[in-house]
DNA sequence: AACGTGTTGTTAATGCGATGTTAAAATGAA
DNA sequence: TTCATTTTAACATCGCATTAACAACACGTT
């Protein structure tokens, strides 16, 4: 309910344009964070709580399309607008296939960009964006900020990783959370070892919930996990 | 329920362009209706069941913006794309203020228009909270993303393959889905063993639907299967 | 109708890859 | 260093898609 506020991540290496954008959008009451290359942007994205992205297509370290692909794995619904100097059709198609919501050719008009952002965000469904800081899981209370799991006043302290994994399961309670999504969002990469690591944490979490049998973390082979409670 | 199908109203007085658009979109499996002036378009809109609009800005009888305003009163959420020959900023702003979702300057590329339509319609909330991927099959509710089959709140979990096969049958409910099509799409090859495997999965799915006799998966020898419900 | 051939229905056995779990190594912060 | 935490390794277990095997069926031919 409180998260109806736009929180935009911008990835743009031309800092002149970048700062201009930041200033303009902030003047309109929008939260903005600027990153100057693809990798920084992705790390920023993992850490932050963004609900909108604007990516330059050409970026150092990782180009806008690759960045979009990874971001879409973590949050498939997040809207992305691409900025590009070129007006190539192939580029546009590529962007749309990845799931671009819009495409703007530089130089562009700031007001028009704002209009496009608004047009898209008006359709946004913020409803399940955040499940609050504290999440009820069966008889447990999970506080992500405090890394704590409270069971009848008995407080179990979680490690960062444990909390991160549990948070992802919590956000989509009773829904399948894909392995790929968790791995990309938390480990940043989706390889064998990260995968095994995730399994270890799932195993740990299950133990923590052992005292309330209504809480289970179920596996869907080859797909992911579901937190049921 | 399964209004996941696009039904587009086009208002365009240049009939060359109009018919071209209709033909192109219909070839992509989209329902389209063309009107050649603003008033006809609005009457058509009231009578029909459209979920997407494309308006030329300059139209006889009633211009695109006025048309949009009236349409938005009837259905405030309906997406509208404007077409215009002019690339005037004022026009664009006016369009966005009315609630345009996009803005395309003529001449434009048909593929790009399709991409933009898709980008917008993908964000569309066709159903209620549960974002659209759910399919009603008799008394069952099939959720492909969650690999679940809900019967009166009783949830049966599906495996990846089961869900994939069921999805293909669902997409063409009550229509023949060719063996070849399923095999190529899911198994990637159309040989004897893949075929037998498919038969095994069909058999499993039939069992899952045993509790509602109105749901049947019928075989068409040498051709494929039909999901009837 | 009876036959024969190829197709489909169904169940069960198999084998492999994915996951569960625990413990040991690595990492890294204090 | 020590301690907490995460990663890697090693082994146990489980679930799933495939394969096999046989029964039932469809359909064209005689």
Coordinates of C-alpha atoms in Angstrom, one line a residue, chain B:
Chain B
X1 CA -12.1 -16.0 -18.1
X2 CA -10.0 -16.7 -21.1
X3 CA -10.2 -13.2 -22.4
X4 CA -6.5 -13.4 -23.0
X5 CA -7.2 -12.8 -26.6
X6 CA -6.5 -9.4 -28.1
X7 CA -9.5 -7.7 -29.8
X8 CA -8.3 -4.5 -31.3
X9 CA -10.4 -1.6 -32.6
X10 CA -8.6 0.5 -35.2
X11 CA -9.8 4.0 -36.3
X12 CA -8.1 5.1 -39.4
X13 CA -9.4 7.0 -42.4
X14 CA -6.6 6.1 -44.8
X15 CA -8.1 2.9 -45.9
X16 CA -4.9 1.7 -47.6
X17 CA -3.1 1.8 -44.3
X18 CA -6.1 0.5 -42.5
X19 CA -6.6 -2.6 -44.5
X20 CA -2.8 -3.2 -44.4
X21 CA -2.9 -3.1 -40.7
X22 CA -6.0 -5.3 -40.4
X23 CA -4.5 -7.9 -42.7
X24 CA -1.2 -7.9 -40.9
X25 CA -2.6 -8.2 -37.4
X26 CA -5.1 -10.8 -38.4
X27 CA -2.3 -12.8 -39.9
X28 CA -0.9 -12.8 -36.3
X29 CA -4.0 -14.3 -34.9
X30 CA -5.4 -11.0 -33.5
X31 CA -9.0 -10.0 -33.9
X32 CA -9.3 -6.6 -35.5
X33 CA -12.1 -4.3 -36.5
X34 CA -11.5 -1.2 -38.6
X35 CA -13.6 2.0 -38.6
X36 CA -13.0 5.0 -40.9
X37 CA -14.1 7.9 -38.8
X38 CA -14.3 8.8 -35.2
X39 CA -18.1 8.5 -34.7
X40 CA -18.3 5.1 -36.4
X41 CA -15.4 4.0 -34.2
X42 CA -17.1 5.1 -31.0
X43 CA -20.4 3.4 -31.9
X44 CA -18.5 0.3 -32.8
X45 CA -16.6 0.5 -29.5
X46 CA -19.8 0.6 -27.5
X47 CA -21.2 -2.3 -29.4
X48 CA -18.1 -4.5 -29.4
X49 CA -16.0 -6.1 -26.8
X50 CA -12.6 -4.6 -27.4
X51 CA -9.6 -4.6 -25.1
X52 CA -7.2 -2.5 -27.2
X53 CA -7.4 0.6 -29.4
X54 CA -5.3 2.1 -32.2
X55 CA -6.5 5.6 -33.3
X56 CA -5.2 7.8 -36.0
X57 CA -5.0 11.3 -34.5
X58 CA -6.6 13.0 -37.5
X59 CA -10.0 11.5 -38.3
X60 CA -13.2 12.7 -39.9
X61 CA -16.2 13.5 -37.7
X62 CA -14.3 13.2 -34.4
X63 CA -10.5 13.4 -34.0
X64 CA -8.5 10.7 -32.3
X65 CA -8.0 12.6 -29.0
X66 CA -11.7 13.3 -28.6
X67 CA -12.5 9.7 -29.4
X68 CA -10.0 8.6 -26.9
X69 CA -11.5 10.8 -24.2
X70 CA -14.9 9.3 -24.7
X71 CA -13.6 5.7 -24.9
X72 CA -11.7 6.2 -21.7
X73 CA -14.9 7.3 -19.9
X74 CA -16.4 3.9 -20.9
X75 CA -13.3 1.9 -20.1
X76 CA -10.7 3.9 -18.3
X77 CA -8.1 1.2 -18.4
X78 CA -8.2 0.3 -22.0
X79 CA -4.8 0.8 -23.7
X80 CA -4.6 3.2 -26.7
X81 CA -1.9 3.7 -29.2
X82 CA -2.0 6.9 -31.3
X83 CA -0.9 7.1 -34.9
X84 CA 0.2 10.4 -36.4
X85 CA 1.9 11.9 -39.4
X86 CA 3.2 14.7 -37.4
X87 CA 5.9 14.3 -34.8
X88 CA 4.8 17.3 -32.8
X89 CA 5.6 17.4 -29.2
X90 CA 2.4 19.1 -28.3
X91 CA 0.4 16.3 -29.9
X92 CA 2.3 13.7 -28.0
X93 CA 1.8 15.4 -24.7
X94 CA -1.9 15.8 -25.4
X95 CA -2.1 12.1 -26.2
X96 CA -0.3 11.0 -23.1
X97 CA -2.4 13.3 -20.9
X98 CA -5.6 11.6 -22.2
X99 CA -4.0 8.3 -21.3
X100 CA -2.2 7.1 -24.4
X101 CA 0.0 4.1 -23.8
X102 CA 2.1 4.8 -26.8
X103 CA 2.6 7.0 -29.7
X104 CA 3.8 6.1 -33.2
X105 CA 4.7 8.4 -36.0
X106 CA 3.8 7.5 -39.6
X107 CA 5.4 5.9 -41.5
X108 CA 6.1 3.1 -39.1
X109 CA 7.2 -0.5 -39.2
X110 CA 4.5 -3.1 -38.8
X111 CA 6.7 -5.4 -36.7
X112 CA 7.5 -2.5 -34.4
X113 CA 3.8 -1.7 -34.0
X114 CA 3.1 -5.4 -33.2
X115 CA 6.0 -5.3 -30.6
X116 CA 4.5 -2.3 -29.0
X117 CA 1.1 -3.8 -28.9
X118 CA 2.5 -6.9 -27.3
X119 CA 4.6 -5.0 -24.8
X120 CA 1.5 -3.2 -23.6
X121 CA -0.8 -6.1 -23.7
X122 CA 1.7 -8.3 -21.7
X123 CA 1.3 -5.8 -18.9
X124 CA -2.4 -5.9 -19.2
X125 CA -4.3 -7.3 -16.2
X126 CA -6.8 -9.4 -18.0
X127 CA -8.0 -11.2 -14.9
X128 CA -8.1 -10.4 -11.2
X129 CA -5.2 -10.5 -8.7
X130 CA -3.8 -13.8 -10.1
X131 CA -2.2 -12.3 -13.2
X132 CA -3.8 -14.2 -16.0
X133 CA -1.9 -17.4 -16.4
X134 CA -4.7 -19.4 -15.0
X135 CA -6.9 -21.6 -17.1
X136 CA -10.3 -23.0 -16.1
X137 CA -10.8 -26.6 -17.1
X138 CA -14.2 -27.9 -16.0
X139 CA -14.1 -27.6 -12.2
X140 CA -10.4 -27.5 -12.2
X141 CA -8.1 -24.5 -12.2
X142 CA -4.8 -25.0 -14.0
X143 CA -2.0 -22.6 -13.1
X144 CA 0.9 -23.2 -15.4
X145 CA 3.4 -21.0 -13.6
X146 CA 2.8 -22.7 -10.3
X147 CA 2.4 -26.2 -11.9
X148 CA -0.7 -26.7 -9.9
X149 CA -4.2 -28.1 -10.6
X150 CA -6.8 -26.8 -8.1
X151 CA -10.0 -28.8 -7.6
X152 CA -12.2 -27.2 -4.9
X153 CA -9.2 -25.9 -3.1
X154 CA -7.6 -29.3 -3.3
X155 CA -4.2 -28.7 -4.9
X156 CA -2.6 -31.3 -7.1
X157 CA 1.0 -30.6 -8.0
X158 CA 2.1 -31.2 -11.5
X159 CA 5.5 -32.1 -12.9
X160 CA 7.2 -29.9 -15.5
X161 CA 6.3 -32.2 -18.4
X162 CA 2.7 -32.7 -17.2
X163 CA 2.2 -29.0 -17.0
X164 CA 3.8 -28.4 -20.4
X165 CA 1.6 -30.9 -22.1
X166 CA -1.6 -29.7 -20.4
X167 CA -0.7 -26.1 -21.3
X168 CA -0.6 -27.0 -25.0
X169 CA -4.0 -28.6 -24.8
X170 CA -5.3 -25.7 -22.9
X171 CA -4.1 -23.1 -25.3
X172 CA -6.2 -24.8 -28.0
X173 CA -9.1 -25.9 -25.8
X174 CA -11.7 -27.9 -27.8
X175 CA -9.4 -27.9 -30.8
X176 CA -7.2 -30.6 -32.1
X177 CA -3.6 -30.3 -31.0
X178 CA -1.4 -32.3 -33.3
X179 CA 0.9 -35.0 -31.9
X180 CA 3.6 -33.6 -34.1
X181 CA 3.1 -30.1 -32.7
X182 CA 3.3 -31.2 -29.1
X183 CA 6.3 -33.4 -29.7
X184 CA 8.2 -30.8 -31.5
X185 CA 7.4 -28.1 -29.0
X186 CA 8.1 -30.0 -25.9
X187 CA 10.4 -33.0 -26.7
X188 CA 12.1 -31.2 -29.6
X189 CA 11.8 -34.3 -31.7
X190 CA 9.1 -36.4 -33.2
X191 CA 10.2 -40.0 -32.9
X192 CA 8.6 -43.3 -31.7
X193 CA 9.8 -43.0 -28.1
X194 CA 8.9 -39.3 -27.6
X195 CA 5.5 -40.3 -28.9
X196 CA 5.1 -43.1 -26.4
X197 CA 6.1 -40.8 -23.7
X198 CA 3.5 -38.3 -24.7
X199 CA 0.9 -41.1 -24.5
X200 CA 2.0 -41.8 -20.9
X201 CA 1.5 -38.2 -20.0
X202 CA -1.9 -38.0 -21.6
X203 CA -2.8 -41.1 -19.5
X204 CA -1.6 -39.4 -16.3
X205 CA -3.5 -36.2 -17.1
X206 CA -6.7 -38.1 -17.7
X207 CA -6.5 -39.5 -14.2
X208 CA -6.1 -36.1 -12.7
X209 CA -9.3 -35.0 -14.4
X210 CA -11.2 -38.1 -13.3
X211 CA -13.3 -36.3 -10.7
X212 CA -15.0 -34.1 -13.3
X213 CA -16.5 -36.3 -16.0
X214 CA -17.2 -33.2 -18.2
X215 CA -13.5 -32.9 -18.8
X216 CA -12.1 -35.4 -21.3
X217 CA -8.9 -35.7 -23.4
X218 CA -9.9 -37.3 -26.6
X219 CA -7.7 -38.9 -29.1
X220 CA -7.9 -38.4 -32.8
X221 CA -6.1 -41.4 -34.3
X222 CA -2.9 -40.6 -36.1
X223 CA -3.5 -36.9 -35.6
X224 CA -3.5 -35.7 -32.0
X225 CA -5.6 -34.9 -28.9
X226 CA -8.5 -32.6 -27.9
X227 CA -9.1 -31.2 -24.5
X228 CA -12.9 -31.0 -24.1
X229 CA -14.7 -29.4 -21.2

